[in-house]
C-alpha positions in Angstrom: 85.6 -42.5 -97.8 87.4 -45.8 -97.8 90.0 -46.1 -100.5 88.7 -49.2 -102.2 85.2 -47.7 -102.3 86.6 -44.6 -104.0 88.4 -46.7 -106.6 85.3 -48.8 -107.2 83.0 -45.8 -107.8 85.6 -44.1 -110.0 85.9 -47.2 -112.1 82.1 -47.5 -112.4 81.6 -43.9 -113.5 84.2 -44.3 -116.2 83.3 -47.8 -117.5 79.6 -48.5 -116.7 77.5 -49.6 -119.6 75.0 -47.2 -121.1 71.7 -49.0 -120.3 68.2 -47.7 -120.8 67.2 -48.0 -117.1 70.3 -46.0 -116.1 69.0 -42.9 -117.9 66.0 -42.5 -115.6 65.1 -41.8 -112.0 61.5 -43.3 -112.5 61.1 -45.9 -109.8 58.8 -48.0 -112.1 61.4 -48.3 -114.8 64.1 -49.1 -112.3 61.9 -51.7 -110.7 61.0 -53.3 -114.0 64.6 -53.5 -115.0 65.6 -55.2 -111.8 62.9 -57.7 -112.1 63.8 -58.5 -115.7 67.5 -58.8 -114.9 67.0 -61.5 -112.3 68.3 -64.8 -113.8 68.6 -63.0 -117.2 71.5 -61.5 -119.2 71.5 -57.7 -119.9 71.6 -58.2 -123.7 68.5 -60.4 -123.5 66.6 -58.0 -121.3 67.1 -54.7 -123.3 64.6 -55.5 -126.1 62.1 -57.0 -123.7 62.4 -53.9 -121.5 61.6 -51.6 -124.4 58.7 -53.7 -125.7 57.2 -54.0 -122.2 57.3 -50.2 -121.7 55.8 -49.6 -125.1 52.7 -51.6 -123.9 52.7 -50.6 -120.2 54.6 -47.2 -120.0 53.5 -46.5 -116.4 52.6 -48.5 -113.3 49.0 -47.3 -113.8 49.0 -48.9 -117.3 50.4 -52.2 -115.9 47.9 -52.3 -113.0 45.0 -51.6 -115.4 45.9 -54.4 -117.8 44.7 -58.0 -117.7 47.4 -60.5 -116.8 47.2 -62.2 -120.2 48.7 -59.3 -122.3 51.4 -58.9 -119.5 52.4 -62.6 -119.9 52.4 -62.2 -123.6 54.9 -59.4 -123.4 57.0 -61.5 -121.1 56.8 -64.5 -123.4 60.2 -66.1 -123.9 61.9 -64.3 -121.0 61.2 -67.1 -118.6 60.7 -67.3 -114.8 57.1 -66.2 -115.3 56.4 -65.7 -111.6 58.3 -62.5 -112.0 55.7 -61.2 -114.4 52.8 -62.3 -112.2 54.3 -60.7 -109.1 55.1 -57.5 -111.1 51.4 -57.3 -112.1 50.2 -58.0 -108.5 52.5 -55.4 -107.0 51.5 -52.8 -109.6 47.8 -53.3 -108.6 48.7 -53.1 -104.9 50.6 -49.9 -105.5 47.6 -48.4 -107.3 44.9 -49.7 -105.0 46.6 -49.3 -101.6 49.1 -46.4 -102.2 47.4 -44.2 -104.8 50.1 -45.1 -107.3 53.0 -44.1 -105.1 55.9 -46.5 -104.8 56.9 -47.2 -101.2 60.2 -45.6 -100.3 61.3 -47.7 -97.3 63.0 -51.1 -97.3 60.4 -52.7 -95.2 57.5 -51.3 -97.2 59.1 -52.4 -100.4 59.6 -55.9 -99.0 55.8 -56.1 -98.4 55.1 -56.0 -102.1 54.7 -59.2 -104.1 58.0 -60.3 -105.6 60.1 -58.0 -103.5 62.7 -60.2 -101.8 65.8 -58.6 -100.1 67.7 -58.2 -103.4 64.9 -56.4 -105.3 64.0 -54.2 -102.3 67.7 -53.2 -101.9 68.2 -52.6 -105.6 65.1 -50.5 -106.2 65.4 -48.8 -102.8 69.0 -47.8 -103.3 68.8 -46.7 -106.9 65.4 -45.0 -106.9 65.3 -43.7 -103.3 68.9 -43.6 -102.0 68.3 -46.3 -99.3 71.6 -47.5 -97.8 70.9 -51.2 -98.2 73.5 -53.3 -100.1 72.4 -55.8 -102.8 73.8 -59.3 -102.6 73.4 -61.2 -105.9 75.6 -63.7 -107.6 77.9 -61.0 -108.9 78.3 -59.4 -105.5 78.9 -62.8 -103.8 81.6 -63.6 -106.3 83.4 -60.2 -106.0 83.4 -60.1 -102.2 84.2 -63.7 -101.4 87.3 -63.1 -103.6 88.0 -59.6 -102.2 87.8 -60.7 -98.5 89.0 -64.3 -99.1 85.8 -65.9 -97.8 86.0 -69.7 -98.4 82.6 -70.6 -97.1 80.0 -72.2 -99.4 78.0 -69.3 -101.1 74.9 -71.5 -101.4 74.5 -71.1 -97.6 72.3 -68.2 -96.6 74.6 -67.4 -93.7 77.3 -66.4 -96.2 75.0 -64.1 -98.1 74.0 -62.4 -94.8 77.6 -62.1 -93.7 78.6 -60.3 -96.8 75.5 -58.0 -96.7 76.4 -57.1 -93.1 80.0 -56.4 -94.0 78.9 -54.1 -96.9 76.5 -52.0 -94.8 79.1 -49.5 -93.4 80.6 -48.9 -96.8 77.4 -48.2 -98.7 76.7 -45.4 -96.1 79.8 -43.6 -97.2 78.5 -42.7 -100.7 75.6 -42.8 -103.2 73.9 -46.1 -102.4 72.6 -46.6 -105.9 76.0 -46.1 -107.5 77.6 -48.3 -104.9 75.2 -51.2 -105.6 75.4 -50.9 -109.3 79.2 -50.6 -109.2 79.4 -53.9 -107.3 77.2 -55.7 -109.8 78.8 -54.1 -112.8 82.3 -55.2 -111.6 81.1 -58.8 -111.2 79.5 -58.7 -114.7 82.4 -57.1 -116.6 85.6 -57.8 -114.7 85.3 -60.2 -111.8 83.7 -62.9 -114.0 83.2 -66.5 -112.9 85.9 -67.7 -115.2 88.9 -65.8 -116.6 88.4 -62.7 -114.5 90.3 -59.6 -115.7 92.2 -58.9 -112.5 94.6 -56.5 -114.2 91.7 -54.1 -114.9 90.0 -54.5 -111.5 89.9 -51.4 -109.3 89.9 -53.6 -106.2 92.9 -55.8 -107.0 95.4 -54.0 -104.6 93.2 -55.0 -101.6 91.8 -58.3 -103.0 92.8 -61.3 -100.8 92.2 -63.8 -103.6 94.4 -61.8 -106.0 97.2 -61.4 -103.5 97.1 -65.1 -102.5 96.6 -66.4 -106.1 93.2 -67.9 -105.1 91.0 -66.2 -107.7 90.1 -69.4 -109.5 89.3 -71.2 -106.2 86.7 -68.7 -105.1 83.8 -68.5 -104.6 83.3 -72.0 -103.1 80.0 -73.5 -104.3 78.8 -77.0 -103.6 77.8 -79.1 -106.6 74.1 -79.2 -107.3 72.3 -82.6 -107.4 71.9 -84.0 -110.9 69.0 -82.3 -112.8 66.0 -84.5 -113.3 64.9 -85.3 -116.8 61.3 -86.1 -117.9 59.7 -87.3 -121.1 56.6 -85.3 -121.9 53.9 -86.1 -124.5 51.3 -83.5 -125.6 48.5 -83.6 -128.1 47.6 -81.0 -130.7 43.9 -81.9 -130.8 42.1 -80.8 -134.0 38.3 -80.4 -134.2 36.4 -78.5 -136.9 39.4 -76.4 -137.9 40.3 -75.5 -134.3 42.9 -76.7 -131.8 42.4 -77.2 -128.1 44.7 -75.3 -125.7 44.7 -75.3 -121.9 45.5 -72.4 -119.5 47.8 -73.5 -116.7 46.6 -72.9 -113.1 47.5 -69.4 -111.9 49.8 -70.3 -109.1 51.6 -73.3 -110.7 54.9 -73.2 -112.6 54.2 -71.2 -115.8 50.9 -70.2 -114.3 48.6 -68.3 -116.6 50.3 -69.4 -119.8 48.6 -71.6 -122.4 49.8 -75.1 -123.5 48.8 -78.2 -125.4 47.2 -80.9 -123.2 49.6 -83.6 -122.1 52.1 -84.5 -119.4 54.8 -86.9 -118.2 55.2 -90.4 -119.5 55.1 -93.1 -116.8 57.9 -95.7 -116.8 55.7 -98.4 -118.3 54.1 -96.3 -121.0 54.9 -95.5 -124.6 54.6 -91.8 -125.5 51.4 -92.3 -127.6 49.8 -94.2 -124.6 50.9 -91.4 -122.3 49.3 -88.7 -124.4 46.0 -90.5 -124.5 46.0 -90.9 -120.7 47.0 -87.4 -120.0 44.4 -85.9 -122.4 41.7 -88.0 -120.8 42.8 -86.9 -117.3 43.1 -83.3 -118.2 40.1 -82.8 -120.5 37.8 -85.8 -120.3 38.3 -86.3 -124.1 39.3 -89.7 -125.6 42.1 -88.9 -128.1 43.0 -90.7 -131.2 46.8 -90.2 -131.8 48.1 -89.5 -135.3 51.5 -88.5 -136.5 54.3 -87.1 -134.5 54.7 -83.3 -135.1 58.0 -82.5 -133.4 60.4 -83.7 -130.6 62.5 -81.1 -128.8 64.5 -80.7 -125.7 64.1 -77.9 -123.2 65.8 -77.0 -120.0 64.2 -75.2 -117.0 66.0 -74.1 -113.8 65.5 -77.3 -111.9 64.8 -80.0 -114.5 64.9 -80.7 -118.3 62.4 -82.3 -120.6 62.2 -84.1 -123.9 58.8 -82.9 -125.4 57.0 -84.8 -128.1 53.9 -83.4 -129.7 51.4 -85.5 -131.6 48.7 -84.6 -134.0 45.4 -85.9 -132.5 41.7 -85.9 -133.0 39.2 -86.5 -130.2 36.0 -88.5 -130.2 32.8 -86.5 -129.7 32.3 -85.0 -126.3 32.8 -81.8 -124.3 36.3 -80.8 -123.1 36.2 -80.2 -119.4 39.1 -78.5 -117.6 40.0 -81.0 -114.9 43.6 -79.9 -114.5 43.6 -76.4 -116.2 42.0 -73.1 -115.3 40.4 -73.0 -118.8 40.2 -74.9 -122.1 39.7 -73.1 -125.4 39.3 -74.2 -129.0 41.1 -71.7 -131.2 42.0 -71.3 -134.9 45.7 -72.2 -135.7 46.2 -68.7 -137.0 45.2 -67.3 -133.5 47.7 -69.3 -131.5 50.2 -66.5 -131.6 47.7 -64.3 -129.8 48.1 -66.3 -126.6 51.1 -66.4 -124.2 52.8 -69.8 -124.4 56.0 -71.2 -122.8 59.0 -71.3 -125.1 58.8 -75.1 -125.8 55.2 -74.8 -126.9 56.1 -71.9 -129.2 58.3 -74.3 -131.1 55.3 -76.6 -131.5 53.2 -73.7 -132.8 55.9 -72.9 -135.4 55.9 -76.6 -136.5 52.1 -76.5 -136.8 52.0 -73.3 -138.8 54.8 -74.3 -141.1 53.4 -77.7 -141.9 
């Protein structure tokens, strides 16, 4: 076994964190943890992981559930396409494979939501497949370790590192090797202020030897994040409030929200909310007081969201832009899965 691989694995076995998904060999639990950990910190994931398993302890339970309770359990974790794909893949595993998780890389890749990273992570940890993971942690560790100064936003760099890692993962336990690389990036080889003195790879690390640790990895600057002003209406009628279910395949698909949308450049917010409510529901809204204004950041844009108390002139609400519209009691709002920004509106409604 290569010397640096030995040191990496020895470090991992001594210093790895005791995490719930590391106490099991159940492929379902390993898969769930890997999906939740994408774009999300470990400390945030742990309570979600436990609550989700309390509701859906097996892949059969997940497949048998309606999507709405699945999204409710995911509420606040973000990147909701992960939950939708998890649910789709569970149903595919039950219906097409009699509940058995596929055990080859290519078969795993055929499941909804299984990109190269997820297939490699689940395949290596659950089934011992010798396929290296390449996530942000691994890119950072090995651009430093090998002194790679190419832009890590380029797919060719990710592929180059994956190819260079393949011979080494075959020398040992693939699951431990992959987890050790990711753990090293999370705990030691951090984006800023890495703890090189505690790193098991420091003797062979090009960046450490050449005093280039702070220079690597190289990453091009993202374009400025767009910002939008959003106006929504909390429409009251006969003690109930109108909510809209977002189209299934859209961003935040399957979640519920209050009708509204982006303000046009020549509009005030109250004019925008009237227009948006008409376009989305066919109702003519009468705008009342502002309920709340808040800022929220998504992965590719940010918003300032203003909610207004509204009432609507008589007429039937028709879902022109939503999968479904529903009039619900204020006390029942917490029963539906909402995006985080809308949850703050609900808090303001219930506390008023």
